[in-house]
JSON list of C-alpha atoms and ligand atoms in Angstrom, two decimals:
[
{"chain": "A", "resi": 1, "resn": "UNK", "atom": "CA", "xyz": [10.34, -3.79, -23.69]},
{"chain": "A", "resi": 2, "resn": "UNK", "atom": "CA", "xyz": [8.27, -6.79, -24.81]},
{"chain": "A", "resi": 3, "resn": "UNK", "atom": "CA", "xyz": [8.21, -8.28, -21.35]},
{"chain": "A", "resi": 4, "resn": "UNK", "atom": "CA", "xyz": [6.65, -5.19, -19.78]},
{"chain": "A", "resi": 5, "resn": "UNK", "atom": "CA", "xyz": [3.54, -5.84, -17.72]},
{"chain": "A", "resi": 6, "resn": "UNK", "atom": "CA", "xyz": [0.38, -3.73, -18.13]},
{"chain": "A", "resi": 7, "resn": "UNK", "atom": "CA", "xyz": [0.80, -2.50, -14.57]},
{"chain": "A", "resi": 8, "resn": "UNK", "atom": "CA", "xyz": [0.82, 1.00, -13.12]},
{"chain": "A", "resi": 9, "resn": "UNK", "atom": "CA", "xyz": [2.99, 0.63, -10.00]},
{"chain": "A", "resi": 10, "resn": "UNK", "atom": "CA", "xyz": [2.46, 3.37, -7.42]},
{"chain": "A", "resi": 11, "resn": "UNK", "atom": "CA", "xyz": [4.69, 3.56, -4.36]},
{"chain": "A", "resi": 12, "resn": "UNK", "atom": "CA", "xyz": [5.15, 6.15, -1.65]},
{"chain": "A", "resi": 13, "resn": "UNK", "atom": "CA", "xyz": [4.80, 6.86, 2.06]},
{"chain": "A", "resi": 14, "resn": "UNK", "atom": "CA", "xyz": [1.54, 7.06, 4.02]},
{"chain": "A", "resi": 15, "resn": "UNK", "atom": "CA", "xyz": [-0.27, 10.32, 3.38]},
{"chain": "A", "resi": 16, "resn": "UNK", "atom": "CA", "xyz": [1.27, 10.92, -0.04]},
{"chain": "A", "resi": 17, "resn": "UNK", "atom": "CA", "xyz": [-2.24, 10.51, -1.43]},
{"chain": "A", "resi": 18, "resn": "UNK", "atom": "CA", "xyz": [-1.30, 7.11, -2.83]},
{"chain": "A", "resi": 19, "resn": "UNK", "atom": "CA", "xyz": [-4.46, 5.17, -1.97]},
{"chain": "A", "resi": 20, "resn": "UNK", "atom": "CA", "xyz": [-6.95, 7.74, -3.24]},
{"chain": "A", "resi": 21, "resn": "UNK", "atom": "CA", "xyz": [-4.87, 8.49, -6.31]},
{"chain": "A", "resi": 22, "resn": "UNK", "atom": "CA", "xyz": [-4.33, 4.82, -7.16]},
{"chain": "A", "resi": 23, "resn": "UNK", "atom": "CA", "xyz": [-8.03, 4.02, -6.73]},
{"chain": "A", "resi": 24, "resn": "UNK", "atom": "CA", "xyz": [-9.07, 6.91, -8.96]},
{"chain": "A", "resi": 25, "resn": "UNK", "atom": "CA", "xyz": [-6.48, 6.11, -11.62]},
{"chain": "A", "resi": 26, "resn": "UNK", "atom": "CA", "xyz": [-7.74, 2.51, -11.69]},
{"chain": "A", "resi": 27, "resn": "UNK", "atom": "CA", "xyz": [-11.33, 3.69, -12.04]},
{"chain": "A", "resi": 28, "resn": "UNK", "atom": "CA", "xyz": [-10.50, 6.15, -14.83]},
{"chain": "A", "resi": 29, "resn": "UNK", "atom": "CA", "xyz": [-8.52, 3.57, -16.81]},
{"chain": "A", "resi": 30, "resn": "UNK", "atom": "CA", "xyz": [-10.89, 0.68, -16.08]},
{"chain": "A", "resi": 31, "resn": "UNK", "atom": "CA", "xyz": [-8.00, -1.27, -14.55]},
{"chain": "A", "resi": 32, "resn": "UNK", "atom": "CA", "xyz": [-8.11, -3.61, -11.56]},
{"chain": "A", "resi": 33, "resn": "UNK", "atom": "CA", "xyz": [-6.98, -1.98, -8.30]},
{"chain": "A", "resi": 34, "resn": "UNK", "atom": "CA", "xyz": [-4.62, -3.72, -5.88]},
{"chain": "A", "resi": 35, "resn": "UNK", "atom": "CA", "xyz": [-4.05, -2.21, -2.41]},
{"chain": "A", "resi": 36, "resn": "UNK", "atom": "CA", "xyz": [-1.11, -4.23, -1.07]},
{"chain": "A", "resi": 37, "resn": "UNK", "atom": "CA", "xyz": [-0.99, -2.35, 2.25]},
{"chain": "A", "resi": 38, "resn": "UNK", "atom": "CA", "xyz": [-4.31, -4.04, 3.08]},
{"chain": "A", "resi": 39, "resn": "UNK", "atom": "CA", "xyz": [-2.52, -7.40, 3.00]},
{"chain": "A", "resi": 40, "resn": "UNK", "atom": "CA", "xyz": [0.15, -6.31, 5.49]},
{"chain": "A", "resi": 41, "resn": "UNK", "atom": "CA", "xyz": [-2.61, -4.87, 7.65]},
{"chain": "A", "resi": 42, "resn": "UNK", "atom": "CA", "xyz": [-4.46, -8.20, 7.54]},
{"chain": "A", "resi": 43, "resn": "UNK", "atom": "CA", "xyz": [-1.30, -9.99, 8.66]},
{"chain": "A", "resi": 44, "resn": "UNK", "atom": "CA", "xyz": [-1.00, -7.62, 11.64]},
{"chain": "A", "resi": 45, "resn": "UNK", "atom": "CA", "xyz": [-4.66, -8.18, 12.53]},
{"chain": "A", "resi": 46, "resn": "UNK", "atom": "CA", "xyz": [-4.42, -11.97, 12.28]},
{"chain": "A", "resi": 47, "resn": "UNK", "atom": "CA", "xyz": [-1.27, -11.99, 14.40]},
{"chain": "A", "resi": 48, "resn": "UNK", "atom": "CA", "xyz": [-3.02, -9.92, 17.05]},
{"chain": "A", "resi": 49, "resn": "UNK", "atom": "CA", "xyz": [-5.99, -12.28, 17.07]},
{"chain": "A", "resi": 50, "resn": "UNK", "atom": "CA", "xyz": [-3.75, -15.34, 17.37]},
{"chain": "A", "resi": 51, "resn": "UNK", "atom": "CA", "xyz": [-1.34, -13.89, 19.90]},
{"chain": "A", "resi": 52, "resn": "UNK", "atom": "CA", "xyz": [1.59, -13.99, 17.50]},
{"chain": "A", "resi": 53, "resn": "UNK", "atom": "CA", "xyz": [4.09, -11.20, 18.11]},
{"chain": "A", "resi": 54, "resn": "UNK", "atom": "CA", "xyz": [4.51, -8.58, 15.34]},
{"chain": "A", "resi": 55, "resn": "UNK", "atom": "CA", "xyz": [8.24, -8.90, 16.03]},
{"chain": "A", "resi": 56, "resn": "UNK", "atom": "CA", "xyz": [8.49, -12.65, 15.36]},
{"chain": "A", "resi": 57, "resn": "UNK", "atom": "CA", "xyz": [9.07, -13.24, 11.63]},
{"chain": "A", "resi": 58, "resn": "UNK", "atom": "CA", "xyz": [9.39, -16.96, 12.00]},
{"chain": "A", "resi": 59, "resn": "UNK", "atom": "CA", "xyz": [6.02, -17.37, 13.74]},
{"chain": "A", "resi": 60, "resn": "UNK", "atom": "CA", "xyz": [4.35, -14.90, 11.41]},
{"chain": "A", "resi": 61, "resn": "UNK", "atom": "CA", "xyz": [5.58, -16.96, 8.45]},
{"chain": "A", "resi": 62, "resn": "UNK", "atom": "CA", "xyz": [4.24, -20.11, 10.06]},
{"chain": "A", "resi": 63, "resn": "UNK", "atom": "CA", "xyz": [0.91, -18.46, 10.74]},
{"chain": "A", "resi": 64, "resn": "UNK", "atom": "CA", "xyz": [0.67, -17.42, 7.08]},
{"chain": "A", "resi": 65, "resn": "UNK", "atom": "CA", "xyz": [1.35, -20.97, 5.92]},
{"chain": "A", "resi": 66, "resn": "UNK", "atom": "CA", "xyz": [-1.77, -22.03, 7.81]},
{"chain": "A", "resi": 67, "resn": "UNK", "atom": "CA", "xyz": [-4.20, -19.36, 6.74]},
{"chain": "A", "resi": 68, "resn": "UNK", "atom": "CA", "xyz": [-5.59, -18.63, 3.31]},
{"chain": "A", "resi": 69, "resn": "UNK", "atom": "CA", "xyz": [-5.42, -14.93, 2.59]},
{"chain": "A", "resi": 70, "resn": "UNK", "atom": "CA", "xyz": [-7.13, -13.50, -0.44]},
{"chain": "A", "resi": 71, "resn": "UNK", "atom": "CA", "xyz": [-7.85, -10.03, -1.71]},
{"chain": "A", "resi": 72, "resn": "UNK", "atom": "CA", "xyz": [-10.61, -8.83, -4.02]},
{"chain": "A", "resi": 73, "resn": "UNK", "atom": "CA", "xyz": [-11.36, -5.48, -5.59]},
{"chain": "A", "resi": 74, "resn": "UNK", "atom": "CA", "xyz": [-14.34, -3.91, -3.78]},
{"chain": "A", "resi": 75, "resn": "UNK", "atom": "CA", "xyz": [-16.43, -0.75, -4.02]},
{"chain": "A", "resi": 76, "resn": "UNK", "atom": "CA", "xyz": [-14.22, 1.26, -1.67]},
{"chain": "A", "resi": 77, "resn": "UNK", "atom": "CA", "xyz": [-10.85, -0.29, -2.46]},
{"chain": "A", "resi": 78, "resn": "UNK", "atom": "CA", "xyz": [-9.93, -3.89, -1.75]},
{"chain": "A", "resi": 79, "resn": "UNK", "atom": "CA", "xyz": [-11.54, -6.43, 0.56]},
{"chain": "A", "resi": 80, "resn": "UNK", "atom": "CA", "xyz": [-9.27, -8.89, 2.35]},
{"chain": "A", "resi": 81, "resn": "UNK", "atom": "CA", "xyz": [-10.38, -12.34, 3.40]},
{"chain": "A", "resi": 82, "resn": "UNK", "atom": "CA", "xyz": [-8.69, -14.69, 5.86]},
{"chain": "A", "resi": 83, "resn": "UNK", "atom": "CA", "xyz": [-9.96, -18.26, 5.49]},
{"chain": "A", "resi": 84, "resn": "UNK", "atom": "CA", "xyz": [-13.00, -16.82, 3.75]},
{"chain": "A", "resi": 85, "resn": "UNK", "atom": "CA", "xyz": [-13.78, -14.35, 6.53]},
{"chain": "A", "resi": 86, "resn": "UNK", "atom": "CA", "xyz": [-13.94, -10.68, 5.42]},
{"chain": "A", "resi": 87, "resn": "UNK", "atom": "CA", "xyz": [-11.58, -8.76, 7.74]},
{"chain": "A", "resi": 88, "resn": "UNK", "atom": "CA", "xyz": [-11.57, -5.48, 5.76]},
{"chain": "A", "resi": 89, "resn": "UNK", "atom": "CA", "xyz": [-13.52, -3.47, 8.33]},
{"chain": "A", "resi": 90, "resn": "UNK", "atom": "CA", "xyz": [-10.87, -3.97, 10.98]},
{"chain": "A", "resi": 91, "resn": "UNK", "atom": "CA", "xyz": [-7.79, -2.92, 9.07]},
{"chain": "A", "resi": 92, "resn": "UNK", "atom": "CA", "xyz": [-7.82, 0.87, 9.32]},
{"chain": "A", "resi": 93, "resn": "UNK", "atom": "CA", "xyz": [-7.08, 1.65, 12.98]},
{"chain": "A", "resi": 94, "resn": "UNK", "atom": "CA", "xyz": [-3.87, 3.41, 14.06]},
{"chain": "A", "resi": 95, "resn": "UNK", "atom": "CA", "xyz": [-2.92, 0.28, 16.00]},
{"chain": "A", "resi": 96, "resn": "UNK", "atom": "CA", "xyz": [-3.14, -1.93, 12.93]},
{"chain": "A", "resi": 97, "resn": "UNK", "atom": "CA", "xyz": [-1.20, 0.71, 10.93]},
{"chain": "A", "resi": 98, "resn": "UNK", "atom": "CA", "xyz": [1.59, 0.35, 13.47]},
{"chain": "A", "resi": 99, "resn": "UNK", "atom": "CA", "xyz": [1.39, -3.44, 13.36]},
{"chain": "A", "resi": 100, "resn": "UNK", "atom": "CA", "xyz": [1.44, -3.51, 9.55]},
{"chain": "A", "resi": 101, "resn": "UNK", "atom": "CA", "xyz": [4.62, -1.45, 9.50]},
{"chain": "A", "resi": 102, "resn": "UNK", "atom": "CA", "xyz": [6.18, -3.89, 11.98]},
{"chain": "A", "resi": 103, "resn": "UNK", "atom": "CA", "xyz": [5.15, -7.16, 10.32]},
{"chain": "A", "resi": 104, "resn": "UNK", "atom": "CA", "xyz": [6.19, -5.87, 6.90]},
{"chain": "A", "resi": 105, "resn": "UNK", "atom": "CA", "xyz": [9.84, -5.83, 8.02]},
{"chain": "A", "resi": 106, "resn": "UNK", "atom": "CA", "xyz": [10.05, -9.63, 8.06]},
{"chain": "A", "resi": 107, "resn": "UNK", "atom": "CA", "xyz": [11.23, -11.46, 4.93]},
{"chain": "A", "resi": 108, "resn": "UNK", "atom": "CA", "xyz": [8.99, -14.43, 5.83]},
{"chain": "A", "resi": 109, "resn": "UNK", "atom": "CA", "xyz": [5.94, -12.17, 5.64]},
{"chain": "A", "resi": 110, "resn": "UNK", "atom": "CA", "xyz": [7.00, -10.41, 2.43]},
{"chain": "A", "resi": 111, "resn": "UNK", "atom": "CA", "xyz": [7.77, -13.73, 0.75]},
{"chain": "A", "resi": 112, "resn": "UNK", "atom": "CA", "xyz": [4.44, -15.23, 1.78]},
{"chain": "A", "resi": 113, "resn": "UNK", "atom": "CA", "xyz": [2.55, -12.34, 0.15]},
{"chain": "A", "resi": 114, "resn": "UNK", "atom": "CA", "xyz": [4.54, -12.17, -3.06]},
{"chain": "A", "resi": 115, "resn": "UNK", "atom": "CA", "xyz": [2.71, -14.74, -5.23]},
{"chain": "A", "resi": 116, "resn": "UNK", "atom": "CA", "xyz": [-0.66, -13.48, -4.11]},
{"chain": "A", "resi": 117, "resn": "UNK", "atom": "CA", "xyz": [0.23, -9.96, -5.27]},
{"chain": "A", "resi": 118, "resn": "UNK", "atom": "CA", "xyz": [1.78, -11.09, -8.56]},
{"chain": "A", "resi": 119, "resn": "UNK", "atom": "CA", "xyz": [-1.15, -13.35, -9.39]},
{"chain": "A", "resi": 120, "resn": "UNK", "atom": "CA", "xyz": [-3.28, -10.22, -9.82]},
{"chain": "A", "resi": 121, "resn": "UNK", "atom": "CA", "xyz": [-1.84, -9.64, -13.31]},
{"chain": "A", "resi": 122, "resn": "UNK", "atom": "CA", "xyz": [-3.96, -12.53, -14.59]},
{"chain": "A", "resi": 123, "resn": "UNK", "atom": "CA", "xyz": [-6.97, -10.24, -14.10]},
{"chain": "A", "resi": 124, "resn": "UNK", "atom": "CA", "xyz": [-5.74, -7.85, -16.78]},
{"chain": "A", "resi": 125, "resn": "UNK", "atom": "CA", "xyz": [-4.25, -4.37, -16.54]},
{"chain": "A", "resi": 126, "resn": "UNK", "atom": "CA", "xyz": [-3.60, -3.33, -12.99]},
{"chain": "A", "resi": 127, "resn": "UNK", "atom": "CA", "xyz": [-2.98, -0.33, -10.76]},
{"chain": "A", "resi": 128, "resn": "UNK", "atom": "CA", "xyz": [-0.97, -1.64, -7.80]},
{"chain": "A", "resi": 129, "resn": "UNK", "atom": "CA", "xyz": [-0.08, 0.52, -4.82]},
{"chain": "A", "resi": 130, "resn": "UNK", "atom": "CA", "xyz": [2.27, -0.08, -1.91]},
{"chain": "A", "resi": 131, "resn": "UNK", "atom": "CA", "xyz": [5.90, 0.43, -0.97]},
{"chain": "A", "resi": 132, "resn": "UNK", "atom": "CA", "xyz": [7.74, -2.02, -3.24]},
{"chain": "A", "resi": 133, "resn": "UNK", "atom": "CA", "xyz": [5.52, -2.32, -6.29]},
{"chain": "A", "resi": 134, "resn": "UNK", "atom": "CA", "xyz": [8.12, -0.94, -8.71]},
{"chain": "A", "resi": 135, "resn": "UNK", "atom": "CA", "xyz": [11.22, -2.29, -6.99]},
{"chain": "A", "resi": 136, "resn": "UNK", "atom": "CA", "xyz": [10.24, -5.87, -6.06]},
{"chain": "A", "resi": 137, "resn": "UNK", "atom": "CA", "xyz": [6.73, -7.05, -6.89]},
{"chain": "A", "resi": 138, "resn": "UNK", "atom": "CA", "xyz": [6.34, -5.67, -10.43]},
{"chain": "A", "resi": 139, "resn": "UNK", "atom": "CA", "xyz": [9.79, -4.61, -11.63]},
{"chain": "A", "resi": 140, "resn": "UNK", "atom": "CA", "xyz": [8.48, -4.98, -15.20]},
{"chain": "A", "resi": 141, "resn": "UNK", "atom": "CA", "xyz": [5.59, -2.57, -14.67]},
{"chain": "A", "resi": 142, "resn": "UNK", "atom": "CA", "xyz": [5.05, -0.41, -17.76]},
{"chain": "A", "resi": 143, "resn": "UNK", "atom": "CA", "xyz": [4.63, 2.69, -15.59]},
{"chain": "A", "resi": 144, "resn": "UNK", "atom": "CA", "xyz": [6.24, 3.34, -12.21]},
{"chain": "A", "resi": 145, "resn": "UNK", "atom": "CA", "xyz": [5.20, 6.29, -10.08]},
{"chain": "A", "resi": 146, "resn": "UNK", "atom": "CA", "xyz": [6.65, 7.38, -6.75]},
{"chain": "A", "resi": 147, "resn": "UNK", "atom": "CA", "xyz": [4.32, 9.73, -4.89]},
{"chain": "A", "resi": 148, "resn": "UNK", "atom": "CA", "xyz": [5.72, 11.88, -2.14]},
{"chain": "A", "resi": 149, "resn": "UNK", "atom": "CA", "xyz": [4.75, 14.87, 0.00]},
{"chain": "A", "resi": 150, "resn": "UNK", "atom": "CA", "xyz": [6.37, 16.68, 2.90]},
{"chain": "A", "resi": 151, "resn": "UNK", "atom": "CA", "xyz": [5.78, 15.14, 6.34]},
{"chain": "A", "resi": 152, "resn": "UNK", "atom": "CA", "xyz": [3.86, 18.26, 7.42]},
{"chain": "A", "resi": 153, "resn": "UNK", "atom": "CA", "xyz": [1.46, 18.01, 4.51]},
{"chain": "A", "resi": 154, "resn": "UNK", "atom": "CA", "xyz": [1.02, 14.28, 5.03]},
{"chain": "A", "resi": 155, "resn": "UNK", "atom": "CA", "xyz": [0.30, 14.70, 8.76]},
{"chain": "A", "resi": 156, "resn": "UNK", "atom": "CA", "xyz": [-2.16, 17.50, 8.02]},
{"chain": "A", "resi": 157, "resn": "UNK", "atom": "CA", "xyz": [-4.03, 15.30, 5.52]},
{"chain": "A", "resi": 158, "resn": "UNK", "atom": "CA", "xyz": [-4.33, 12.44, 8.00]},
{"chain": "A", "resi": 159, "resn": "UNK", "atom": "CA", "xyz": [-5.44, 14.88, 10.71]},
{"chain": "A", "resi": 160, "resn": "UNK", "atom": "CA", "xyz": [-8.22, 16.28, 8.51]},
{"chain": "A", "resi": 161, "resn": "UNK", "atom": "CA", "xyz": [-9.23, 12.77, 7.49]},
{"chain": "A", "resi": 162, "resn": "UNK", "atom": "CA", "xyz": [-9.57, 11.69, 11.14]},
{"chain": "A", "resi": 163, "resn": "UNK", "atom": "CA", "xyz": [-11.49, 14.79, 12.14]},
{"chain": "A", "resi": 164, "resn": "UNK", "atom": "CA", "xyz": [-13.72, 14.29, 9.11]},
{"chain": "A", "resi": 165, "resn": "UNK", "atom": "CA", "xyz": [-14.58, 10.78, 10.22]},
{"chain": "A", "resi": 166, "resn": "UNK", "atom": "CA", "xyz": [-15.28, 11.92, 13.78]},
{"chain": "A", "resi": 167, "resn": "UNK", "atom": "CA", "xyz": [-12.16, 10.43, 15.36]},
{"chain": "A", "resi": 168, "resn": "UNK", "atom": "CA", "xyz": [-10.17, 12.32, 18.00]},
{"chain": "A", "resi": 169, "resn": "UNK", "atom": "CA", "xyz": [-6.89, 13.54, 16.49]},
{"chain": "A", "resi": 170, "resn": "UNK", "atom": "CA", "xyz": [-3.71, 15.22, 17.65]},
{"chain": "A", "resi": 171, "resn": "UNK", "atom": "CA", "xyz": [-1.70, 16.77, 14.81]},
{"chain": "A", "resi": 172, "resn": "UNK", "atom": "CA", "xyz": [1.70, 16.57, 16.53]},
{"chain": "A", "resi": 173, "resn": "UNK", "atom": "CA", "xyz": [1.09, 12.95, 17.53]},
{"chain": "A", "resi": 174, "resn": "UNK", "atom": "CA", "xyz": [0.13, 12.05, 13.95]},
{"chain": "A", "resi": 175, "resn": "UNK", "atom": "CA", "xyz": [3.23, 13.82, 12.62]},
{"chain": "A", "resi": 176, "resn": "UNK", "atom": "CA", "xyz": [5.47, 11.85, 14.99]},
{"chain": "A", "resi": 177, "resn": "UNK", "atom": "CA", "xyz": [3.79, 8.54, 14.11]},
{"chain": "A", "resi": 178, "resn": "UNK", "atom": "CA", "xyz": [4.23, 9.27, 10.39]},
{"chain": "A", "resi": 179, "resn": "UNK", "atom": "CA", "xyz": [7.93, 9.93, 10.91]},
{"chain": "A", "resi": 180, "resn": "UNK", "atom": "CA", "xyz": [8.41, 6.69, 12.86]},
{"chain": "A", "resi": 181, "resn": "UNK", "atom": "CA", "xyz": [6.59, 4.72, 10.17]},
{"chain": "A", "resi": 182, "resn": "UNK", "atom": "CA", "xyz": [8.60, 6.37, 7.35]},
{"chain": "A", "resi": 183, "resn": "UNK", "atom": "CA", "xyz": [11.80, 5.59, 9.19]},
{"chain": "A", "resi": 184, "resn": "UNK", "atom": "CA", "xyz": [10.78, 1.94, 9.69]},
{"chain": "A", "resi": 185, "resn": "UNK", "atom": "CA", "xyz": [9.53, 1.47, 6.14]},
{"chain": "A", "resi": 186, "resn": "UNK", "atom": "CA", "xyz": [12.52, 3.04, 4.43]},
{"chain": "A", "resi": 187, "resn": "UNK", "atom": "CA", "xyz": [15.32, 1.57, 6.54]},
{"chain": "A", "resi": 188, "resn": "UNK", "atom": "CA", "xyz": [14.22, -2.04, 6.80]},
{"chain": "A", "resi": 189, "resn": "UNK", "atom": "CA", "xyz": [16.58, -4.60, 5.26]},
{"chain": "A", "resi": 190, "resn": "UNK", "atom": "CA", "xyz": [14.07, -6.19, 2.89]},
{"chain": "A", "resi": 191, "resn": "UNK", "atom": "CA", "xyz": [12.23, -4.25, 0.18]},
{"chain": "A", "resi": 192, "resn": "UNK", "atom": "CA", "xyz": [12.52, -0.83, 1.82]},
{"chain": "A", "resi": 193, "resn": "UNK", "atom": "CA", "xyz": [10.34, 2.04, 0.67]},
{"chain": "A", "resi": 194, "resn": "UNK", "atom": "CA", "xyz": [12.36, 3.61, -2.13]},
{"chain": "A", "resi": 195, "resn": "UNK", "atom": "CA", "xyz": [11.92, 5.38, -5.43]},
{"chain": "A", "resi": 196, "resn": "UNK", "atom": "CA", "xyz": [12.90, 3.01, -8.27]},
{"chain": "A", "resi": 197, "resn": "UNK", "atom": "CA", "xyz": [15.53, 4.38, -10.68]},
{"chain": "A", "resi": 198, "resn": "UNK", "atom": "CA", "xyz": [13.07, 4.28, -13.55]},
{"chain": "A", "resi": 199, "resn": "UNK", "atom": "CA", "xyz": [10.09, 5.69, -11.60]},
{"chain": "A", "resi": 200, "resn": "UNK", "atom": "CA", "xyz": [8.54, 9.11, -12.18]},
{"chain": "A", "resi": 201, "resn": "UNK", "atom": "CA", "xyz": [8.63, 11.10, -8.95]},
{"chain": "A", "resi": 202, "resn": "UNK", "atom": "CA", "xyz": [5.50, 13.15, -8.26]},
{"chain": "A", "resi": 203, "resn": "UNK", "atom": "CA", "xyz": [5.50, 15.49, -5.25]},
{"chain": "A", "resi": 204, "resn": "UNK", "atom": "CA", "xyz": [1.86, 15.95, -4.26]},
{"chain": "A", "resi": 205, "resn": "UNK", "atom": "CA", "xyz": [2.45, 18.59, -1.54]},
{"chain": "A", "resi": 206, "resn": "UNK", "atom": "CA", "xyz": [1.03, 21.38, -3.72]},
{"chain": "A", "resi": 207, "resn": "UNK", "atom": "CA", "xyz": [-1.23, 19.36, -6.00]},
{"chain": "A", "resi": 208, "resn": "UNK", "atom": "CA", "xyz": [-4.80, 18.26, -5.49]},
{"chain": "A", "resi": 209, "resn": "UNK", "atom": "CA", "xyz": [-5.97, 14.69, -6.11]},
{"chain": "A", "resi": 210, "resn": "UNK", "atom": "CA", "xyz": [-7.43, 15.43, -9.55]},
{"chain": "A", "resi": 211, "resn": "UNK", "atom": "CA", "xyz": [-4.21, 17.02, -10.77]},
{"chain": "A", "resi": 212, "resn": "UNK", "atom": "CA", "xyz": [-2.19, 13.99, -9.71]},
{"chain": "A", "resi": 213, "resn": "UNK", "atom": "CA", "xyz": [-4.72, 11.54, -11.17]},
{"chain": "A", "resi": 214, "resn": "UNK", "atom": "CA", "xyz": [-4.79, 13.41, -14.52]},
{"chain": "A", "resi": 215, "resn": "UNK", "atom": "CA", "xyz": [-1.04, 13.30, -14.73]},
{"chain": "A", "resi": 216, "resn": "UNK", "atom": "CA", "xyz": [-0.78, 9.56, -14.06]},
{"chain": "A", "resi": 217, "resn": "UNK", "atom": "CA", "xyz": [-3.69, 8.67, -16.35]},
{"chain": "A", "resi": 218, "resn": "UNK", "atom": "CA", "xyz": [-2.03, 10.58, -19.19]},
{"chain": "A", "resi": 219, "resn": "UNK", "atom": "CA", "xyz": [1.29, 8.81, -18.60]},
{"chain": "A", "resi": 220, "resn": "UNK", "atom": "CA", "xyz": [-0.45, 5.41, -18.42]},
{"chain": "A", "resi": 221, "resn": "UNK", "atom": "CA", "xyz": [-2.35, 6.00, -21.66]},
{"chain": "A", "resi": 222, "resn": "UNK", "atom": "CA", "xyz": [0.88, 6.90, -23.40]},
{"chain": "A", "resi": 223, "resn": "UNK", "atom": "CA", "xyz": [2.74, 3.86, -22.07]},
{"chain": "A", "resi": 224, "resn": "UNK", "atom": "CA", "xyz": [0.22, 1.04, -21.85]},
{"chain": "A", "resi": 225, "resn": "UNK", "atom": "CA", "xyz": [-1.37, -0.09, -25.08]},
{"chain": "A", "resi": 226, "resn": "UNK", "atom": "CA", "xyz": [-2.74, -3.43, -24.00]},
{"chain": "A", "resi": 227, "resn": "UNK", "atom": "CA", "xyz": [-5.87, -3.33, -26.06]},
{"chain": "A", "resi": 228, "resn": "UNK", "atom": "CA", "xyz": [-7.88, -0.93, -23.87]},
{"chain": "B", "resi": 301, "resn": "LIG", "atom": "O1", "xyz": [-0.25, 1.62, 2.59]},
{"chain": "B", "resi": 301, "resn": "LIG", "atom": "P1", "xyz": [-0.62, 1.23, 4.00]},
{"chain": "B", "resi": 301, "resn": "LIG", "atom": "O2", "xyz": [-0.54, 2.38, 4.97]},
{"chain": "B", "resi": 301, "resn": "LIG", "atom": "O3", "xyz": [-1.95, 0.54, 4.07]},
{"chain": "B", "resi": 301, "resn": "LIG", "atom": "O4", "xyz": [0.49, 0.15, 4.43]},
{"chain": "B", "resi": 301, "resn": "LIG", "atom": "C1", "xyz": [0.56, -0.37, 5.74]},
{"chain": "B", "resi": 301, "resn": "LIG", "atom": "C2", "xyz": [1.98, -0.82, 6.05]},
{"chain": "B", "resi": 301, "resn": "LIG", "atom": "O5", "xyz": [2.29, -1.95, 5.23]},
{"chain": "B", "resi": 301, "resn": "LIG", "atom": "C3", "xyz": [3.08, 0.21, 5.79]},
{"chain": "B", "resi": 301, "resn": "LIG", "atom": "O6", "xyz": [3.54, 0.77, 6.99]},
{"chain": "B", "resi": 301, "resn": "LIG", "atom": "C4", "xyz": [4.19, -0.55, 5.13]},
{"chain": "B", "resi": 301, "resn": "LIG", "atom": "C5", "xyz": [3.62, -1.87, 4.75]},
{"chain": "B", "resi": 301, "resn": "LIG", "atom": "N1", "xyz": [3.62, -2.12, 3.31]},
{"chain": "B", "resi": 301, "resn": "LIG", "atom": "C6", "xyz": [4.74, -2.67, 2.78]},
{"chain": "B", "resi": 301, "resn": "LIG", "atom": "O7", "xyz": [5.74, -2.88, 3.48]},
{"chain": "B", "resi": 301, "resn": "LIG", "atom": "N2", "xyz": [4.77, -3.00, 1.46]},
{"chain": "B", "resi": 301, "resn": "LIG", "atom": "C7", "xyz": [3.72, -2.76, 0.68]},
{"chain": "B", "resi": 301, "resn": "LIG", "atom": "N3", "xyz": [3.77, -3.09, -0.60]},
{"chain": "B", "resi": 301, "resn": "LIG", "atom": "C8", "xyz": [2.55, -2.16, 1.22]},
{"chain": "B", "resi": 301, "resn": "LIG", "atom": "C9", "xyz": [2.54, -1.84, 2.55]}
]
């Protein structure tokens, strides 16, 4: 128990509400927020810019040994920098979502990002979201949450989000892409998306964001007594 980290680890598939929930939980608790998906997205973007294939783990690992990636909490989530250049604006396209899912399969990529993610604990209590926060990156997290929702609900959320931001959207297409990404993320050999044995499973299909945030904040306050 003594070696627990003051970390709220939140994992789950795309569209489970993870990002919004994690950001709000961090804000409510006054904890630092870490969006690890942004790092995998940055790797996909850099590879695209440098003509490195998303399929080539070896070359991706080499690329990462030559570039300095960093991530900083920002107003709207996390900002990612590659050799000091802020690449955050370019990380949210469907293409980069696809690339991030592909590059995240490679052990060379996962290994290269591990220390960077873990070093965040030096900033104090943390809310970290991704796919392997509870299982690999912060197995000693004081609170582990696995957020889930049915694929229909997740596709519908993404669809509304895209329409809301004025992007063209096709619900069936989004649903199919979500299924492909789930399949890739949960069947890969290294650090697959999975609910840790000691995680609390929260199905968000019939809950709104505030309900989910309230629940996690209450659990965190009960578990984490790190002087806040
Ligand atoms: O959470 P997101 O949609 O921004 O993540 C993008 C991709 O990165 C996702 O398809 C899987 C991968 N990822 C991962 O493998 N491990 C993490 N901790 C976070 C994201």
